[in-house]
Coordinates of N, CA, C and O in Angstrom, one line a residue:
X232 N -4.1 5.6 -32.7 CA -4.6 6.4 -31.6 C -4.1 7.8 -31.7 O -3.0 8.0 -32.1
X233 N -5.0 8.7 -31.4 CA -4.5 10.1 -31.5 C -5.1 10.9 -30.3 O -6.2 10.6 -29.8
X234 N -4.3 11.9 -29.9 CA -4.7 12.8 -28.8 C -4.8 14.2 -29.3 O -3.9 14.6 -30.0
X235 N -5.9 14.9 -29.1 CA -6.0 16.2 -29.5 C -5.8 17.1 -28.3 O -6.5 17.0 -27.3
X236 N -4.8 18.0 -28.4 CA -4.5 18.9 -27.4 C -4.8 20.3 -27.9 O -4.2 20.8 -28.8
X237 N -5.8 20.9 -27.2 CA -6.3 22.2 -27.7 C -7.0 22.0 -29.0 O -7.4 20.9 -29.4
X238 N -7.1 23.1 -29.8 CA -7.8 22.9 -31.1 C -6.9 22.6 -32.3 O -7.4 22.0 -33.2
X239 N -5.6 22.9 -32.2 CA -4.8 22.7 -33.3 C -3.8 21.5 -33.2 O -3.4 21.0 -34.2
X240 N -3.4 21.2 -32.0 CA -2.3 20.2 -31.9 C -2.9 18.8 -31.8 O -3.8 18.5 -31.0
X241 N -2.3 17.9 -32.6 CA -2.7 16.5 -32.6 C -1.4 15.7 -32.3 O -0.4 15.9 -32.9
X242 N -1.5 14.8 -31.3 CA -0.4 14.0 -30.9 C -0.6 12.6 -31.3 O -1.7 12.0 -31.0
X243 N 0.3 12.0 -32.0 CA 0.2 10.6 -32.6 C 1.2 9.7 -32.0 O 2.3 10.1 -31.6
X244 N 0.9 8.4 -32.0 CA 1.8 7.4 -31.7 C 2.3 7.4 -30.2 O 1.6 7.9 -29.4
X245 N 3.5 6.9 -30.1 CA 4.0 6.7 -28.7 C 4.2 8.1 -28.0 O 4.2 8.1 -26.7
X246 N 4.2 9.2 -28.7 CA 4.3 10.5 -28.0 C 3.2 10.8 -27.1 O 3.2 11.6 -26.2
X247 N 2.1 10.0 -27.2 CA 0.9 10.2 -26.3 C 1.4 9.9 -24.9 O 0.9 10.6 -24.0
X248 N 2.3 9.0 -24.7 CA 2.8 8.7 -23.3 C 3.4 9.9 -22.6 O 3.4 10.0 -21.4
X249 N 3.9 10.9 -23.4 CA 4.4 12.1 -22.8 C 3.4 12.9 -21.9 O 3.7 13.6 -21.0
X250 N 2.1 12.7 -22.3 CA 1.0 13.3 -21.5 C 0.5 12.5 -20.4 O -0.4 13.0 -19.7
X251 N 1.1 11.4 -20.1 CA 0.7 10.5 -19.0 C 2.0 10.0 -18.3 O 2.3 8.8 -18.3
X252 N 2.8 10.9 -17.7 CA 4.1 10.5 -17.2 C 4.0 9.4 -16.1 O 4.9 8.6 -15.9
X253 N 2.9 9.4 -15.4 CA 2.8 8.4 -14.3 C 2.2 7.1 -14.7 O 2.1 6.1 -13.9
X254 N 1.8 7.0 -15.9 CA 1.2 5.7 -16.4 C 2.1 4.6 -16.4 O 3.2 4.7 -17.0
X255 N 1.8 3.5 -15.7 CA 2.5 2.3 -15.6 C 1.6 1.1 -15.5 O 0.7 1.2 -14.7
X256 N 1.8 0.1 -16.2 CA 1.0 -1.1 -16.0 C 1.5 -1.8 -14.8 O 2.7 -1.7 -14.4
X257 N 0.7 -2.6 -14.1 CA 1.1 -3.4 -13.0 C 2.1 -4.4 -13.5 O 2.2 -4.7 -14.7
X258 N 3.0 -5.0 -12.7 CA 4.0 -6.0 -13.2 C 3.4 -7.1 -14.0 O 3.9 -7.5 -15.0
X259 N 2.2 -7.7 -13.5 CA 1.6 -8.8 -14.2 C 1.1 -8.3 -15.6 O 1.3 -9.0 -16.6
X260 N 0.4 -7.2 -15.6 CA -0.1 -6.6 -16.9 C 1.0 -6.3 -17.8 O 1.0 -6.6 -19.0
X261 N 2.1 -5.8 -17.3 CA 3.3 -5.5 -18.1 C 3.9 -6.8 -18.7 O 4.3 -6.8 -19.9
X262 N 3.9 -7.8 -18.0 CA 4.4 -9.1 -18.5 C 3.5 -9.7 -19.6 O 3.9 -10.1 -20.6
X263 N 2.2 -9.5 -19.4 CA 1.2 -10.1 -20.3 C 1.1 -9.2 -21.6 O 0.9 -9.8 -22.7
X264 N 1.3 -7.9 -21.5 CA 1.1 -7.0 -22.6 C 2.4 -6.4 -23.2 O 2.3 -5.6 -24.1
X265 N 3.5 -6.9 -22.7 CA 4.8 -6.5 -23.4 C 5.5 -5.3 -22.9 O 6.3 -4.7 -23.7
X266 N 5.2 -4.8 -21.7 CA 6.0 -3.7 -21.2 C 5.2 -2.9 -20.2 O 4.0 -2.9 -20.2
X267 N 6.0 -2.1 -19.4 CA 5.4 -1.3 -18.4 C 4.6 -0.1 -18.9 O 3.7 0.4 -18.3
X268 N 5.1 0.4 -20.1 CA 4.4 1.6 -20.6 C 4.0 1.5 -22.1 O 4.3 2.3 -22.9
X269 N 3.4 0.3 -22.4 CA 3.0 0.1 -23.8 C 1.9 1.1 -24.1 O 1.1 1.5 -23.2
X270 N 1.8 1.5 -25.3 CA 0.8 2.5 -25.7 C -0.2 1.8 -26.7 O -1.3 2.3 -26.9
X271 N 0.2 0.7 -27.2 CA -0.7 -0.1 -28.1 C -0.2 -1.5 -28.2 O 0.9 -1.8 -27.8
X272 N -1.1 -2.4 -28.6 CA -0.7 -3.8 -28.8 C -1.6 -4.3 -29.9 O -2.6 -3.8 -30.2
X273 N -1.1 -5.4 -30.5 CA -1.9 -6.0 -31.6 C -2.0 -7.5 -31.4 O -1.2 -8.3 -32.0
X274 N -2.8 -7.9 -30.5 CA -3.0 -9.4 -30.3 C -4.4 -9.7 -30.9 O -5.3 -8.8 -30.9
X275 N -4.6 -10.9 -31.3 CA -5.9 -11.3 -31.7 C -6.9 -11.2 -30.6 O -6.5 -11.2 -29.4
X276 N -8.2 -11.0 -30.9 CA -9.2 -10.7 -29.9 C -9.2 -11.8 -28.8 O -9.2 -11.5 -27.6
X277 N -9.1 -13.1 -29.2 CA -9.2 -14.1 -28.2 C -8.0 -14.1 -27.2 O -8.1 -14.3 -26.0
X278 N -6.8 -13.7 -27.7 CA -5.6 -13.7 -26.9 C -5.7 -12.4 -25.9 O -5.4 -12.5 -24.8
X279 N -6.2 -11.3 -26.5 CA -6.4 -10.1 -25.6 C -7.4 -10.4 -24.5 O -7.1 -10.1 -23.4
X280 N -8.5 -11.1 -24.9 CA -9.5 -11.4 -23.9 C -9.0 -12.3 -22.8 O -9.2 -12.1 -21.6
X281 N -8.2 -13.3 -23.2 CA -7.6 -14.2 -22.3 C -6.6 -13.5 -21.3 O -6.6 -13.8 -20.1
X282 N -5.9 -12.6 -21.8 CA -5.0 -11.8 -21.0 C -5.7 -10.9 -20.0 O -5.4 -10.9 -18.8
X283 N -6.8 -10.3 -20.4 CA -7.6 -9.5 -19.5 C -8.3 -10.4 -18.5 O -8.3 -10.0 -17.3
X284 N -8.8 -11.5 -18.9 CA -9.4 -12.4 -17.9 C -8.4 -12.9 -16.9 O -8.7 -13.0 -15.7
X285 N -7.2 -13.2 -17.3 CA -6.1 -13.6 -16.4 C -5.9 -12.5 -15.4 O -5.7 -12.8 -14.2
X286 N -5.8 -11.2 -15.8 CA -5.7 -10.1 -14.8 C -6.8 -10.1 -13.9 O -6.6 -9.8 -12.7
X287 N -8.0 -10.3 -14.3 CA -9.2 -10.2 -13.5 C -9.2 -11.3 -12.5 O -9.5 -11.1 -11.3
X288 N -8.9 -12.6 -12.9 CA -8.8 -13.7 -12.0 C -7.7 -13.5 -11.0 O -7.8 -13.9 -9.8
X289 N -6.6 -12.9 -11.4 CA -5.5 -12.7 -10.5 C -5.9 -11.7 -9.4 O -5.7 -11.9 -8.2
X290 N -6.6 -10.6 -9.8 CA -7.1 -9.7 -8.8 C -8.1 -10.3 -7.9 O -8.0 -10.1 -6.7
X291 N -9.0 -11.1 -8.4 CA -9.9 -11.8 -7.5 C -9.2 -12.7 -6.5 O -9.5 -12.7 -5.3
X292 N -8.2 -13.4 -7.0 CA -7.4 -14.3 -6.1 C -6.7 -13.5 -5.0 O -6.7 -13.8 -3.8
X293 N -6.1 -12.3 -5.4 CA -5.4 -11.5 -4.4 C -6.4 -10.9 -3.4 O -6.1 -10.8 -2.2
X294 N -7.6 -10.5 -3.9 CA -8.6 -10.0 -2.9 C -9.0 -11.1 -1.9 O -9.2 -10.8 -0.7
X295 N -9.2 -12.3 -2.4 CA -9.5 -13.4 -1.5 C -8.4 -13.6 -0.5 O -8.6 -13.8 0.7
X296 N -7.2 -13.6 -1.0 CA -6.0 -13.9 -0.2 C -5.8 -12.8 0.9 O -5.5 -13.1 2.0
X297 N -5.9 -11.6 0.5 CA -5.6 -10.4 1.4 C -6.8 -9.8 2.1 O -6.6 -9.0 3.0
X298 N -8.0 -10.0 1.6 CA -9.2 -9.4 2.2 C -9.4 -8.0 1.6 O -10.3 -7.3 2.1
X299 N -8.6 -7.6 0.6 CA -8.8 -6.2 0.0 C -10.0 -6.2 -0.9 O -10.5 -7.3 -1.3
X300 N -10.5 -5.0 -1.1 CA -11.7 -4.9 -2.0 C -11.1 -4.8 -3.5 O -10.1 -4.3 -3.7
X301 N -11.9 -5.4 -4.4 CA -11.4 -5.3 -5.8 C -11.5 -3.8 -6.3 O -12.2 -3.0 -5.7
X302 N -10.8 -3.6 -7.4 CA -10.8 -2.2 -8.0 C -12.2 -1.8 -8.4 O -12.6 -0.7 -8.2
X303 N -13.0 -2.7 -8.9 CA -14.3 -2.5 -9.3 C -15.3 -3.4 -8.5 O -15.1 -4.6 -8.5
X304 N -16.2 -2.8 -7.8 CA -17.1 -3.5 -6.9 C -18.1 -4.3 -7.8 O -18.3 -4.0 -8.9
X305 N -18.7 -5.3 -7.1 CA -19.7 -6.1 -7.8 C -20.9 -5.2 -8.3 O -21.4 -5.4 -9.4
X306 N -21.2 -4.2 -7.5 CA -22.3 -3.3 -7.9 C -22.0 -2.5 -9.1 O -22.8 -2.4 -10.1
X307 N -20.8 -1.9 -9.2 CA -20.4 -1.2 -10.4 C -20.3 -2.1 -11.6 O -20.7 -1.7 -12.7
X308 N -19.7 -3.3 -11.4 CA -19.7 -4.3 -12.5 C -21.0 -4.7 -13.0 O -21.3 -4.8 -14.2
X309 N -22.0 -4.9 -12.1 CA -23.3 -5.3 -12.5 C -24.0 -4.2 -13.3 O -24.6 -4.4 -14.3
X310 N -23.8 -2.9 -12.8 CA -24.4 -1.8 -13.6 C -23.7 -1.6 -15.0 O -24.4 -1.2 -15.9
X311 N -22.4 -1.9 -15.0 CA -21.8 -1.8 -16.3 C -22.3 -2.8 -17.3 O -22.6 -2.6 -18.5
X312 N -22.5 -4.0 -16.8 CA -23.1 -5.1 -17.6 C -24.6 -4.7 -18.0 O -25.0 -4.9 -19.2
X313 N -25.3 -4.2 -17.1 CA -26.7 -3.7 -17.4 C -26.7 -2.6 -18.4 O -27.6 -2.6 -19.2
X314 N -25.7 -1.7 -18.4 CA -25.6 -0.7 -19.4 C -25.5 -1.3 -20.8 O -26.2 -0.9 -21.7
X315 N -24.5 -2.2 -20.9 CA -24.3 -2.8 -22.2 C -25.6 -3.6 -22.6 O -26.0 -3.5 -23.8
X316 N -26.1 -4.4 -21.7 CA -27.3 -5.2 -22.0 C -28.5 -4.3 -22.3 O -29.3 -4.6 -23.2
X317 N -28.5 -3.1 -21.7 CA -29.6 -2.1 -22.0 C -29.5 -1.7 -23.5 O -30.6 -1.5 -24.1
X318 N -28.3 -1.5 -24.0 CA -28.2 -1.2 -25.4 C -28.8 -2.3 -26.3 O -29.6 -2.0 -27.3
X319 N -28.5 -3.5 -26.0 CA -29.1 -4.7 -26.7 C -30.6 -4.8 -26.6 O -31.3 -5.0 -27.5
X320 N -31.0 -4.6 -25.3 CA -32.5 -4.7 -25.1 C -33.2 -3.6 -25.8 O -34.3 -3.8 -26.4
X321 N -32.7 -2.4 -25.8 CA -33.3 -1.2 -26.4 C -33.4 -1.5 -27.9 O -34.4 -1.2 -28.6
X322 N -32.3 -2.0 -28.5 CA -32.3 -2.4 -29.9 C -33.4 -3.4 -30.3 O -34.1 -3.3 -31.3
X323 N -33.5 -4.4 -29.4 CA -34.6 -5.4 -29.6 C -36.0 -4.9 -29.5 O -36.8 -5.2 -30.3
X324 N -36.2 -4.0 -28.5 CA -37.5 -3.4 -28.3 C -37.8 -2.2 -29.2 O -39.0 -1.8 -29.4
X325 N -36.7 -1.6 -29.7 CA -37.0 -0.4 -30.5 C -37.4 0.8 -29.6 O -38.1 1.7 -30.1
X326 N -37.0 0.8 -28.4 CA -37.4 1.9 -27.4 C -36.3 2.0 -26.4 O -35.6 1.1 -26.1
X327 N -36.3 3.2 -25.7 CA -35.3 3.4 -24.7 C -35.6 2.4 -23.5 O -36.8 2.1 -23.2
X328 N -34.6 2.0 -22.8 CA -34.7 1.2 -21.6 C -33.7 1.8 -20.5 O -32.7 2.4 -20.9
X329 N -34.1 1.7 -19.3 CA -33.2 2.2 -18.2 C -32.3 1.1 -17.7 O -32.6 -0.1 -17.8
X330 N -31.2 1.5 -17.1 CA -30.3 0.5 -16.5 C -31.0 -0.2 -15.4 O -30.9 -1.4 -15.2
X331 N -31.8 0.5 -14.6 CA -32.6 -0.1 -13.5 C -33.5 -1.2 -14.0 O -33.7 -2.2 -13.4
X332 N -34.2 -0.9 -15.2 CA -35.1 -1.9 -15.7 C -34.4 -3.2 -16.1 O -34.9 -4.3 -16.0
X333 N -33.2 -3.0 -16.6 CA -32.4 -4.2 -17.0 C -32.0 -5.0 -15.7 O -32.1 -6.2 -15.6
X334 N -31.5 -4.2 -14.7 CA -31.0 -4.9 -13.5 C -32.2 -5.6 -12.8 O -32.0 -6.6 -12.2
X335 N -33.4 -5.0 -12.8 CA -34.5 -5.6 -12.2 C -35.2 -6.7 -13.0 O -36.3 -7.2 -12.6
X336 N -34.7 -6.9 -14.2 CA -35.2 -7.9 -15.2 C -36.6 -7.6 -15.6 O -37.5 -8.4 -15.8
X337 N -36.9 -6.3 -15.6 CA -38.2 -5.8 -16.1 C -38.1 -5.8 -17.7 O -39.2 -5.8 -18.3
X338 N -36.9 -5.8 -18.2 CA -36.7 -5.8 -19.7 C -35.7 -6.9 -19.9 O -34.6 -6.9 -19.4
X339 N -36.1 -8.0 -20.7 CA -35.2 -9.1 -20.9 C -35.4 -9.8 -22.2 O -35.0 -10.9 -22.4
X340 N -36.0 -9.1 -23.2 CA -36.3 -9.8 -24.5 C -35.0 -10.3 -25.1 O -35.0 -11.5 -25.7
X341 N -34.0 -9.6 -25.1 CA -32.7 -10.0 -25.7 C -32.1 -11.1 -24.9 O -31.7 -12.2 -25.4
X342 N -32.0 -10.9 -23.6 CA -31.3 -11.8 -22.7 C -32.1 -13.1 -22.5 O -31.5 -14.2 -22.4
X343 N -33.4 -13.1 -22.6 CA -34.2 -14.2 -22.4 C -33.9 -15.3 -23.4 O -33.8 -16.5 -23.1
X344 N -33.7 -14.9 -24.6 CA -33.4 -15.9 -25.7 C -32.1 -16.6 -25.4 O -32.0 -17.8 -25.6
X345 N -31.1 -15.9 -24.9 CA -29.8 -16.5 -24.5 C -30.0 -17.5 -23.3 O -29.5 -18.6 -23.3
X346 N -30.7 -17.0 -22.3 CA -31.0 -17.8 -21.1 C -31.7 -19.1 -21.5 O -31.4 -20.1 -20.9
X347 N -32.7 -19.0 -22.3 CA -33.4 -20.2 -22.8 C -32.5 -21.1 -23.5 O -32.6 -22.3 -23.3
X348 N -31.7 -20.6 -24.4 CA -30.8 -21.5 -25.1 C -29.9 -22.3 -24.2 O -29.7 -23.5 -24.4
X349 N -29.4 -21.7 -23.1 CA -28.6 -22.4 -22.1 C -29.3 -23.1 -21.0 O -28.7 -23.6 -20.1
X350 N -30.7 -23.1 -21.1 CA -31.5 -23.8 -20.1 C -31.5 -23.1 -18.7 O -31.6 -23.7 -17.7
X351 N -31.3 -21.8 -18.7 CA -31.2 -21.0 -17.4 C -32.6 -20.6 -16.9 O -32.7 -20.1 -15.8
X352 N -33.6 -20.6 -17.8 CA -34.9 -20.2 -17.4 C -35.9 -21.3 -17.9 O -35.6 -22.1 -18.7

């Protein structure tokens, strides 16, 4: 990882943290990822994914327990998924697609194949 400061200065490695003095992981994330101010980690994909999912499930449970709103709303999450799926749909169609078209299922050539495989449609 590298940080470019101005046109000439490049900051490498752990020195990047000097530019984010308030950066701290939550206690649970720090426990899962090896410290409060980690700047990098090297876990296999499946382990990283499991740790991230654990954090998300923990947040969901806390929101249910306390009545607080999650950091990312359902609407924002849905649009983020539609954005990524839009890239896949656009590639399948060979044409631009809008996030709205994906959300409204006006475009689903890529996703339909997956849904059919799992018997969802």
